[in-house]
Coordinates of C-alpha atoms and ligand atoms in Angstrom, one line a residue:
Chain A
M1 CA 0.0 0.0 0.0
N2 CA 1.1 3.6 -0.5
E3 CA 1.0 6.3 2.2
I4 CA -2.5 7.4 1.4
E5 CA -3.8 3.9 1.4
R6 CA -2.1 3.1 4.7
Y7 CA -3.8 6.0 6.4
L8 CA -7.2 5.1 4.7
A9 CA -6.9 1.6 5.9
K10 CA -6.2 2.8 9.5
A11 CA -9.2 5.1 9.4
A12 CA -11.3 2.3 8.1
N13 CA -10.0 0.0 10.8
K14 CA -8.8 -2.5 8.2
D15 CA -5.5 -4.2 7.5
T16 CA -5.5 -3.3 3.8
V17 CA -7.6 -1.4 1.2
R18 CA -7.6 -1.7 -2.6
V19 CA -8.3 0.8 -5.3
G20 CA -12.1 1.0 -6.0
E21 CA -13.2 -0.5 -2.8
D22 CA -16.1 1.1 -0.9
I23 CA -15.0 1.9 2.7
T24 CA -16.3 3.7 5.7
I25 CA -13.7 5.8 7.5
R26 CA -13.8 7.5 10.9
V27 CA -13.6 11.3 10.7
D28 CA -11.5 13.5 13.1
T29 CA -13.0 16.9 12.2
V30 CA -16.0 18.1 10.3
A31 CA -16.1 21.8 9.3
A32 CA -18.4 24.1 7.3
H33 CA -18.6 27.9 6.6
D34 CA -21.3 30.5 6.2
V35 CA -22.1 29.5 2.6
T36 CA -22.3 25.7 3.1
A37 CA -23.3 25.4 6.7
P38 CA -26.8 26.8 6.4
M39 CA -27.8 24.0 4.0
A40 CA -25.9 21.4 6.2
I41 CA -27.9 22.6 9.2
H42 CA -31.1 22.2 7.2
Q43 CA -30.1 18.6 6.2
F44 CA -28.9 17.8 9.7
A45 CA -32.4 18.6 11.1
D46 CA -33.8 16.0 8.6
I47 CA -31.6 13.3 10.1
E48 CA -33.7 13.7 13.3
T49 CA -30.8 13.1 15.7
D50 CA -30.3 15.1 18.9
K51 CA -26.5 15.4 18.8
V52 CA -23.4 15.7 16.7
F53 CA -20.9 12.9 16.9
D54 CA -18.5 14.9 18.9
P55 CA -19.0 18.7 19.6
N56 CA -15.2 19.3 19.9
K57 CA -14.7 17.9 16.5
V58 CA -17.2 20.1 14.6
M59 CA -16.2 23.6 13.5
L60 CA -18.4 26.3 12.1
V61 CA -16.7 29.4 10.6
L62 CA -17.9 32.7 9.3
D63 CA -15.5 33.7 6.6
H64 CA -17.1 34.0 3.1
V65 CA -19.3 37.0 3.8
F66 CA -18.4 38.4 7.2
P67 CA -19.4 41.0 8.3
A68 CA -22.7 40.3 6.5
P69 CA -23.1 42.4 3.3
T70 CA -26.8 41.3 2.9
V71 CA -29.7 40.7 5.3
Q72 CA -29.8 37.0 4.1
A73 CA -26.1 36.6 4.9
R74 CA -26.8 37.9 8.4
K75 CA -29.7 35.5 8.8
N76 CA -27.4 32.6 7.9
H77 CA -24.8 33.8 10.4
C78 CA -27.5 33.9 13.2
Q79 CA -28.7 30.5 12.2
M80 CA -25.1 29.1 12.5
A81 CA -24.6 30.8 15.9
A82 CA -27.8 29.2 17.2
F83 CA -26.8 25.8 15.9
A84 CA -23.4 26.2 17.6
K85 CA -25.0 27.1 20.9
Q86 CA -27.5 24.3 20.7
Y87 CA -25.0 21.5 19.9
G88 CA -22.0 23.0 21.7
V89 CA -19.7 22.8 18.6
R90 CA -16.6 25.0 18.0
Y91 CA -17.7 28.3 16.5
F92 CA -15.5 31.0 14.9
G93 CA -17.9 33.9 14.5
K94 CA -15.7 36.9 15.0
G95 CA -14.0 37.0 11.6
E96 CA -11.0 34.9 12.7
G97 CA -10.2 34.1 9.1
V98 CA -10.7 31.7 6.2
I99 CA -11.7 28.2 7.2
H100 CA -8.7 26.4 5.7
Q101 CA -6.2 28.8 7.5
L102 CA -8.1 28.3 10.8
L103 CA -8.0 24.5 10.4
A104 CA -4.2 24.8 10.0
E105 CA -3.9 27.2 13.0
K106 CA -6.4 25.8 15.4
G107 CA -7.6 22.4 14.0
N108 CA -5.1 20.3 15.9
L109 CA -5.0 17.9 13.0
A110 CA -2.2 15.4 13.0
R111 CA -0.6 13.6 10.0
G112 CA -2.9 10.8 8.9
S113 CA -6.0 12.2 10.5
V114 CA -9.2 12.7 8.5
L115 CA -10.9 16.0 7.8
V116 CA -14.2 16.5 6.1
A117 CA -15.2 20.0 5.3
A118 CA -18.0 21.5 3.2
D119 CA -15.7 23.5 0.9
S120 CA -13.8 22.4 -2.3
H121 CA -10.5 23.8 -1.0
T122 CA -10.4 21.5 2.0
C123 CA -7.5 19.8 0.1
T124 CA -5.3 22.6 1.5
A125 CA -4.8 20.4 4.7
G126 CA -3.0 17.8 2.6
A127 CA 0.0 20.1 3.0
Y128 CA 0.4 18.9 6.6
G129 CA -0.4 15.3 5.8
V130 CA -4.1 15.3 6.6
L131 CA -6.5 13.2 4.5
A132 CA -8.8 16.1 3.7
F133 CA -12.1 15.6 1.8
G134 CA -13.9 18.5 0.3
V135 CA -17.6 17.7 0.4
G136 CA -21.0 19.3 0.0
S137 CA -23.5 20.3 2.7
T138 CA -25.4 17.0 2.8
E139 CA -22.3 14.9 3.2
A140 CA -21.0 17.3 5.9
A141 CA -24.4 17.0 7.7
A142 CA -24.1 13.2 7.6
A143 CA -20.6 13.3 8.9
M144 CA -21.6 15.6 11.7
A145 CA -24.2 13.0 12.7
T146 CA -22.2 9.8 12.3
G147 CA -18.5 10.8 12.6
T148 CA -17.9 8.7 9.5
L149 CA -17.5 9.1 5.7
D150 CA -18.2 6.6 2.9
I151 CA -15.6 6.8 0.1
E152 CA -14.2 4.8 -2.7
V153 CA -10.5 4.2 -2.4
P154 CA -8.9 6.3 -5.2
P155 CA -6.0 5.4 -7.5
V156 CA -3.0 7.5 -6.4
Q157 CA -0.3 9.2 -8.5
L158 CA 3.0 10.6 -7.3
I159 CA 4.2 14.1 -8.3
Q160 CA 7.9 14.3 -7.5
L161 CA 9.2 17.9 -7.3
D162 CA 13.0 18.2 -7.2
G163 CA 15.4 21.1 -7.5
V164 CA 15.4 24.7 -6.3
L165 CA 13.2 27.6 -7.6
Q166 CA 14.8 30.5 -9.4
P167 CA 14.3 34.0 -7.9
G168 CA 10.9 35.3 -8.9
V169 CA 9.4 31.9 -9.2
Y170 CA 7.1 30.7 -6.3
A171 CA 5.0 27.8 -5.1
K172 CA 2.1 29.4 -6.8
D173 CA 3.9 29.1 -10.2
I174 CA 4.5 25.4 -9.5
V175 CA 0.9 24.7 -8.9
L176 CA -0.4 26.8 -11.8
Y177 CA 2.1 25.1 -14.1
L178 CA 0.7 21.7 -12.9
V179 CA -2.9 22.8 -13.4
G180 CA -2.0 24.0 -16.9
K181 CA -0.2 20.7 -17.7
F182 CA -2.7 18.2 -16.3
G183 CA -5.9 20.2 -17.0
T184 CA -8.9 20.9 -14.8
D185 CA -10.0 17.3 -14.7
G186 CA -6.5 15.8 -14.8
F187 CA -6.9 14.0 -11.4
T188 CA -10.6 13.7 -11.0
D189 CA -11.5 11.0 -8.4
Q190 CA -7.8 10.3 -7.8
G191 CA -5.3 11.0 -5.1
I192 CA -2.0 12.9 -5.5
I193 CA 1.1 12.4 -3.3
F194 CA 3.7 15.1 -3.4
A195 CA 7.3 14.3 -2.6
G196 CA 10.9 15.1 -3.7
S197 CA 13.8 17.3 -2.6
W198 CA 11.9 20.6 -3.2
V199 CA 9.0 19.3 -1.1
K200 CA 11.4 18.3 1.7
N201 CA 12.7 21.9 2.0
A202 CA 9.4 23.7 1.4
T203 CA 7.7 25.8 4.0
L204 CA 4.2 24.9 5.3
A205 CA 2.9 28.0 3.5
E206 CA 4.4 26.9 0.2
K207 CA 2.9 23.4 0.6
M208 CA -0.5 24.9 1.5
T209 CA -0.5 27.0 -1.7
I210 CA 0.1 23.9 -3.8
S211 CA -2.2 21.6 -2.0
N212 CA -5.0 24.2 -2.1
M213 CA -5.1 24.2 -5.9
T214 CA -5.1 20.4 -6.4
I215 CA -8.9 20.6 -6.6
E216 CA -8.4 22.8 -9.7
M217 CA -7.1 19.5 -11.2
G218 CA -10.2 17.7 -9.9
A219 CA -8.2 15.7 -7.2
M220 CA -10.1 13.9 -4.5
L221 CA -7.1 13.9 -2.1
S222 CA -3.8 15.7 -2.0
Y223 CA -1.1 14.5 0.4
F224 CA 2.4 15.9 1.1
S225 CA 4.8 13.2 2.1
E226 CA 7.8 13.4 4.4
L227 CA 9.1 10.0 3.3
D228 CA 11.6 9.0 0.7
D229 CA 9.6 6.0 -0.4
V230 CA 5.8 6.6 -0.5
G231 CA 5.0 3.1 -1.6
P232 CA 3.5 1.8 -4.9
V233 CA 1.5 4.3 -7.0
A234 CA -0.3 4.1 -10.3
L235 CA 1.9 6.7 -12.0
T236 CA 4.8 8.9 -11.2
H237 CA 5.5 12.4 -12.7
R238 CA 8.9 14.0 -12.1
F239 CA 9.6 17.7 -12.4
D240 CA 12.8 19.7 -11.9
V241 CA 11.4 23.0 -10.5
S242 CA 14.6 24.9 -11.3
T243 CA 13.5 25.0 -14.9
F244 CA 10.1 26.7 -13.9
V245 CA 9.3 30.3 -14.9
P246 CA 6.7 32.8 -13.5
V247 CA 3.3 32.0 -15.0
A248 CA -0.3 33.3 -14.9
A249 CA -3.6 31.4 -15.3
C250 CA -5.4 33.5 -17.9
P251 CA -9.2 34.1 -18.3
H252 CA -11.4 32.2 -17.7
S253 CA -9.9 28.9 -16.4
P254 CA -7.2 28.0 -13.9
G255 CA -6.0 25.6 -16.5
N256 CA -5.3 28.3 -19.1
V257 CA -1.7 28.9 -18.0
K258 CA 0.9 30.9 -19.9
P259 CA 4.4 32.2 -19.0
L260 CA 4.0 35.7 -17.5
S261 CA 6.4 37.0 -20.1
E262 CA 3.8 36.2 -22.8
V263 CA 1.1 38.3 -21.1
A264 CA 3.2 41.0 -19.6
G265 CA 1.9 44.5 -20.6
T266 CA -1.8 43.5 -20.2
P267 CA -3.3 46.6 -18.4
I268 CA -4.6 45.8 -14.9
T269 CA -7.3 47.8 -13.0
Q270 CA -7.6 45.8 -9.8
V271 CA -5.3 43.6 -7.7
V272 CA -6.4 41.2 -5.1
V273 CA -3.9 39.7 -2.6
G274 CA -5.2 37.1 -0.2
S275 CA -7.4 33.9 0.1
C276 CA -6.7 30.4 1.3
T277 CA -4.2 30.1 -1.6
N278 CA -1.9 33.1 -0.9
G279 CA -3.1 35.1 2.1
R280 CA -0.4 34.1 4.6
L281 CA 2.4 36.0 6.3
S282 CA 5.1 35.0 3.8
D283 CA 2.8 36.2 1.0
M284 CA 2.3 39.6 2.8
R285 CA 6.0 39.9 3.2
D286 CA 6.5 39.4 -0.5
V287 CA 3.9 42.1 -1.2
A288 CA 5.3 44.5 1.4
A289 CA 8.8 44.2 0.0
V290 CA 7.5 45.8 -3.2
F291 CA 5.2 48.3 -1.5
A292 CA 8.0 49.5 0.8
K293 CA 9.6 51.1 -2.2
A294 CA 6.8 51.8 -4.7
R295 CA 3.2 53.0 -4.7
V296 CA 0.1 51.4 -6.2
H297 CA -0.5 52.8 -9.7
P298 CA -3.1 55.7 -9.8
E299 CA -5.5 53.7 -11.9
V300 CA -5.4 50.4 -9.9
T301 CA -7.5 49.4 -6.9
C302 CA -5.5 47.1 -4.7
V303 CA -7.3 45.0 -2.0
V304 CA -5.2 43.0 0.5
V305 CA -6.9 40.4 2.6
P306 CA -5.1 38.6 5.4
A307 CA -6.2 34.9 5.5
S308 CA -6.6 35.0 9.3
A309 CA -6.5 37.3 12.4
E310 CA -3.2 35.6 13.3
V311 CA -1.8 36.7 10.0
A312 CA -3.2 40.2 10.4
D313 CA -1.6 40.4 13.9
A314 CA 1.8 39.3 12.6
M315 CA 1.5 41.9 9.8
D316 CA 0.8 44.6 12.3
K317 CA 3.7 43.5 14.5
E318 CA 6.1 43.5 11.5
G319 CA 4.8 46.8 10.3
L320 CA 3.6 45.3 7.0
T321 CA 0.0 46.6 7.3
K322 CA 1.3 50.2 7.5
I323 CA 3.7 49.7 4.6
I324 CA 0.9 48.2 2.4
R325 CA -1.6 50.9 3.4
D326 CA 0.9 53.7 2.9
A327 CA 1.5 52.4 -0.6
G328 CA -2.1 53.0 -1.5
A329 CA -3.6 49.5 -1.0
T330 CA -6.7 48.7 1.2
V331 CA -6.1 46.1 3.9
T332 CA -9.4 44.5 4.9
N333 CA -10.5 42.4 7.7
P334 CA -9.4 38.7 7.5
G335 CA -11.6 36.3 5.5
C336 CA -12.4 35.4 2.0
G337 CA -12.7 39.0 0.8
P338 CA -13.6 39.3 -2.9
C339 CA -12.2 35.9 -3.8
Y340 CA -15.5 34.4 -4.8
G341 CA -17.3 37.6 -5.5
G342 CA -19.2 37.8 -2.2
H343 CA -18.2 41.3 -1.1
M344 CA -15.4 43.8 -0.6
G345 CA -14.0 44.3 -4.1
L346 CA -16.3 43.0 -6.8
V347 CA -15.4 43.9 -10.4
S348 CA -17.3 45.1 -13.4
S349 CA -17.1 44.0 -17.0
T350 CA -14.4 46.5 -17.9
D351 CA -12.0 45.3 -15.1
T352 CA -8.9 43.2 -15.6
V353 CA -7.7 41.7 -12.3
A354 CA -4.4 40.3 -11.1
S355 CA -5.3 38.0 -8.2
T356 CA -3.5 35.6 -5.9
T357 CA -6.6 33.5 -5.5
N358 CA -7.3 30.1 -7.0
R359 CA -10.2 30.5 -9.5
N360 CA -10.8 32.8 -12.4
F361 CA -14.0 31.3 -13.9
S362 CA -16.2 33.8 -15.7
G363 CA -18.2 35.7 -13.1
R364 CA -16.2 34.4 -10.2
M365 CA -15.3 37.8 -8.9
G366 CA -18.2 39.8 -10.2
A367 CA -19.2 40.6 -13.7
T368 CA -19.0 37.7 -16.2
D369 CA -16.9 39.7 -18.6
A370 CA -14.3 40.7 -16.1
K371 CA -11.0 39.2 -16.8
V372 CA -9.0 37.6 -13.9
Y373 CA -5.4 36.5 -14.1
L374 CA -4.1 34.2 -11.3
V375 CA -0.5 35.0 -10.2
S376 CA 1.9 34.8 -7.3
P377 CA 1.8 37.5 -4.6
R378 CA 5.0 39.1 -5.8
A379 CA 3.7 39.3 -9.4
A380 CA 0.4 40.7 -8.1
A381 CA 2.2 43.5 -6.1
E382 CA 4.4 44.4 -9.1
A383 CA 1.3 44.5 -11.3
A384 CA -0.3 46.8 -8.8
V385 CA 2.6 49.2 -9.1
A386 CA 3.1 48.9 -12.9
G387 CA -0.6 49.0 -13.8
T388 CA 0.1 46.1 -16.1
L389 CA 1.1 42.5 -15.7
V390 CA 4.9 42.2 -15.4
V391 CA 7.4 39.5 -14.7
P392 CA 8.6 39.6 -11.1
G393 CA 11.8 41.7 -10.9
T394 CA 10.6 44.3 -13.4
I395 CA 9.6 46.9 -10.8
M396 CA 12.6 46.2 -8.5
P397 CA 15.4 43.7 -8.3
L398 CA 14.6 40.3 -6.7
E399 CA 16.3 39.2 -3.6
G400 CA 19.0 36.6 -4.3
E401 CA 19.9 38.0 -7.8
Chain B
M1 CA -34.1 -4.6 -10.8
D2 CA -35.3 -1.4 -9.0
K3 CA -38.0 0.3 -11.1
K4 CA -37.4 3.5 -9.2
L5 CA -33.9 3.7 -10.8
I6 CA -35.3 3.8 -14.4
F7 CA -35.8 7.3 -15.8
H8 CA -37.5 8.4 -19.0
G9 CA -37.4 12.0 -20.1
R10 CA -36.8 14.7 -22.6
V11 CA -33.1 15.7 -23.4
W12 CA -31.5 19.1 -22.9
Y13 CA -28.3 18.8 -24.9
F14 CA -25.3 20.9 -23.8
G15 CA -22.7 19.5 -26.1
E16 CA -19.0 19.3 -25.3
D17 CA -18.5 22.5 -23.3
V18 CA -17.4 22.1 -19.6
I19 CA -20.4 23.2 -17.5
D20 CA -18.9 24.5 -14.2
T21 CA -20.8 25.3 -11.0
D22 CA -20.8 29.0 -11.8
Q23 CA -22.9 28.2 -14.9
I24 CA -25.2 25.8 -13.0
L25 CA -25.8 28.3 -10.2
P26 CA -24.1 31.7 -10.4
G27 CA -22.5 32.9 -7.1
Y28 CA -25.0 35.8 -6.9
A29 CA -27.8 33.4 -6.5
M30 CA -26.1 31.3 -3.8
T31 CA -27.4 33.1 -0.7
C32 CA -31.1 33.1 -1.8
E33 CA -33.7 30.9 0.0
R34 CA -33.7 27.2 -0.9
E35 CA -37.2 27.6 -2.5
Q36 CA -35.9 30.2 -5.0
L37 CA -32.8 28.3 -6.2
K38 CA -34.9 26.6 -8.9
D39 CA -35.4 29.9 -10.7
Y40 CA -31.6 30.2 -11.3
A41 CA -30.9 26.7 -12.6
L42 CA -28.2 27.0 -15.3
A43 CA -28.8 30.7 -15.3
G44 CA -25.0 31.2 -16.1
S45 CA -25.0 28.7 -19.0
K46 CA -25.7 29.2 -22.7
I47 CA -29.3 28.4 -22.1
P48 CA -30.0 31.2 -19.4
D49 CA -33.8 30.7 -19.5
F50 CA -33.5 27.0 -18.8
A51 CA -35.3 27.3 -15.5
K52 CA -38.4 28.7 -17.3
K53 CA -38.5 26.0 -20.0
V54 CA -37.5 22.8 -18.1
Q55 CA -40.2 20.2 -17.5
P56 CA -40.4 17.6 -14.7
G57 CA -38.3 14.6 -15.5
D58 CA -36.1 16.2 -18.2
I59 CA -32.6 14.8 -18.6
I60 CA -29.5 16.9 -19.1
V61 CA -26.9 15.5 -21.5
A62 CA -23.4 17.0 -21.3
G63 CA -19.7 16.5 -21.9
K64 CA -16.6 16.3 -19.7
N65 CA -16.1 17.5 -16.1
F66 CA -19.8 18.5 -15.5
G67 CA -20.0 20.5 -12.2
A68 CA -16.4 21.5 -12.1
G69 CA -15.4 24.0 -9.5
S70 CA -17.1 24.9 -6.3
S71 CA -18.5 22.5 -3.6
R72 CA -21.8 24.5 -3.6
E73 CA -24.6 22.0 -3.2
Q74 CA -27.0 24.7 -4.2
A75 CA -26.0 23.8 -7.8
P76 CA -27.5 20.2 -7.9
V77 CA -30.3 21.4 -5.6
A78 CA -31.2 24.1 -8.2
L79 CA -31.2 21.5 -11.0
Q80 CA -33.3 19.0 -9.0
S81 CA -35.8 21.5 -7.8
S82 CA -36.2 23.0 -11.3
G83 CA -37.5 19.5 -12.4
V84 CA -34.4 17.9 -13.8
G85 CA -34.8 14.1 -13.4
A86 CA -31.2 13.0 -14.2
V87 CA -27.9 14.1 -15.6
V88 CA -25.9 12.1 -18.1
A89 CA -22.3 13.3 -18.9
V90 CA -19.1 12.1 -20.2
S91 CA -17.5 12.8 -16.8
F92 CA -18.3 14.7 -13.6
A93 CA -16.3 16.7 -11.1
R94 CA -16.2 14.5 -7.9
I95 CA -17.8 16.9 -5.4
F96 CA -20.7 17.8 -7.8
R97 CA -21.3 14.1 -8.5
R98 CA -21.3 13.2 -4.7
N99 CA -23.6 16.2 -4.0
A100 CA -26.1 15.2 -6.7
I101 CA -26.3 11.6 -5.5
N102 CA -26.5 12.7 -1.9
I103 CA -29.6 14.7 -2.6
G104 CA -31.0 11.9 -4.7
L105 CA -30.4 13.5 -8.1
P106 CA -29.2 10.6 -10.4
V107 CA -26.1 11.2 -12.5
L108 CA -24.6 8.8 -14.9
Y109 CA -21.3 8.5 -16.8
A110 CA -22.0 8.0 -20.5
D111 CA -20.9 9.5 -23.7
L112 CA -23.9 10.6 -25.7
I113 CA -22.1 13.4 -27.5
G114 CA -23.4 13.6 -31.1
L115 CA -25.9 10.8 -30.4
V116 CA -28.9 12.9 -29.1
K117 CA -30.3 16.4 -29.5
S118 CA -32.4 18.6 -27.3
G119 CA -36.0 17.4 -27.3
D120 CA -35.2 13.7 -27.9
E121 CA -36.8 11.3 -25.4
I122 CA -34.4 8.7 -23.8
T123 CA -34.5 6.1 -21.1
V124 CA -31.8 5.8 -18.5
D125 CA -31.5 2.7 -16.4
F126 CA -29.4 3.2 -13.3
N127 CA -29.5 -0.5 -12.4
T128 CA -27.4 -1.3 -15.4
G129 CA -26.1 2.0 -16.6
E130 CA -27.8 1.5 -20.0
I131 CA -29.4 4.3 -22.1
T132 CA -32.0 3.7 -24.7
L133 CA -32.1 6.2 -27.6
P134 CA -35.3 7.3 -29.5
D135 CA -34.5 4.9 -32.3
G136 CA -34.3 1.9 -29.9
R137 CA -30.5 1.7 -30.0
T138 CA -28.8 1.3 -26.6
V139 CA -25.6 2.9 -25.3
A140 CA -23.7 1.4 -22.4
G141 CA -22.9 3.9 -19.6
Q142 CA -21.0 3.1 -16.4
Q143 CA -23.0 1.0 -14.0
P144 CA -23.3 2.9 -10.7
G145 CA -21.6 1.2 -7.7
E146 CA -23.5 -0.5 -4.9
S147 CA -23.2 2.4 -2.5
V148 CA -24.4 4.9 -5.1
R149 CA -27.4 2.7 -5.9
S150 CA -28.3 2.3 -2.2
I151 CA -28.2 6.1 -1.6
L152 CA -30.4 6.7 -4.7
A153 CA -32.8 3.9 -3.7
A154 CA -33.1 5.4 -0.2
G155 CA -34.0 8.8 -1.8
G156 CA -30.7 10.4 -0.8
L157 CA -28.0 10.3 1.9
I158 CA -30.0 11.9 4.6
P159 CA -32.9 9.3 4.6
K160 CA -30.2 6.6 4.4
V161 CA -28.3 8.0 7.5
R162 CA -31.6 8.5 9.4
Q163 CA -32.5 4.9 8.8
Q164 CA -29.0 3.8 9.9
L165 CA -29.0 5.8 13.1
Q166 CA -32.6 4.7 14.0
R167 CA -31.5 1.1 13.5
K168 CA -28.5 1.6 15.7
G169 CA -30.6 3.4 18.3
G170 CA -33.1 0.5 18.2
E171 CA -30.3 -2.0 18.7
A172 CA -29.0 0.0 21.7
K173 CA -32.4 -0.1 23.4
Ligands
SF4_1 S1 -10.6 32.3 0.2 FE1 -11.7 31.9 -1.7 S2 -11.3 29.8 -2.3 FE2 -10.6 30.1 -0.2 S3 -12.4 29.4 1.0 FE3 -12.6 31.6 0.7 S4 -13.9 31.9 -1.1 FE4 -13.1 29.8 -1.1

């Protein structure tokens, strides 16, 4: 068995599992947010049970639209607060941050444990070795009641990343390259194990950026290994990341990936930095390094959203918030921000956006004709200054060069 | 053979385009009340007035990666409550497929691209995965697994879990 199968077998209380087998696994944490939880609560009521499987292992988070921009959103928040009170589950209702960042900071999830969350980017937790299943509201409701999840054991492929990144190339460029190469359904219903010398030396933030976007290739599970031998897999793909270049996912698909040098010069009207992909402290440092010496272009709106209150605190302590604000960007409260077009920075049909988020489907951030380019935080910050897409290093020299 | 798992209906043909969740249910419609979701079914697709024209039992036929993107369960709920009886596609995004089955909306892997057009009447048998075309020809789709059929037969995951827990509770007493 490979590493994913070993942990699945453990969670299923079996000696072995084989690809395609239907298994029931025990779940360590179930989570949902203010877009998916209301429907999960509705479904939970239909199960007609009087308790959740373990209140300490259920987490509800207000992140997508907090504070509420509409009356309906507020109604949803109130409903979640009432549910949390009634069942005694963990409740993050003060804008503590994006669900996936909070799970990393406060989820206490050990390697090999099982996470079920009603959000497609639940795969982010694969960065720290958690078997993380993104589900819908009904499956989350069922898991809250039973503490189990029914799955089919997926075939697993290995992505081996070796080498060292060139200056100006980031984890975001690696994952965008992979989405471009394998396509948005490249790993549908399959698991991916990441390993290799680059992975060994990568920071948790870098691994989270990559794991986060594995759903953009359709993956069922993403798992970052710490072992040299992950066990038998269906297929192995090897990449030398030192040959990678800065890239952008162009409108309107995360799979429409081109070298940034090919699209450099495209005028930009809004820049968004943040999200569960790239809203962490290291991302904010990359952005502040640019904004410490250059201002946001007069015709660009730049919105910076810390992924969590912890990130926002650290930004304050390091003086990053002030640097970013002084450069002419807006630093908002932690959460999802405009990532999925909920609030705080929607765009119109004439806008072209450089964003560090993970999806650029038509209409994702507002108007269906708005164009969104997905890039690294450094590339986003330089675009904010230049007013066009540029290759990192154009506005100011990169460190290490 | 479970008769409940045989569906006969009129085709809505979407061709080869990837239909992502933003087309099935645009983000702006996500926070509306459950009862209103049906009015926005496929509002972001190339048939924006789908919700007005769909009739109970109609069958969607599509290409690859149907339901790609978000985990929003509002998407299959909107389809189901608008009247859609089943979805047949070359392939599905995993979370969408699970969501659909969990709410009792049958989805089947089969390649009907170029074989049907909107308005055709077809029969889809989820027991076997077989589809019967208007001219009587049959096409083999992928037979759904045991667990999928048991969820569909129970009418969705929630009724299935309710029965499970009640059985357990009964045993405990
Ligand atoms: S930051 Fe964006 S992708 Fe991440 S959970 Fe929020 S809306 Fe979804």
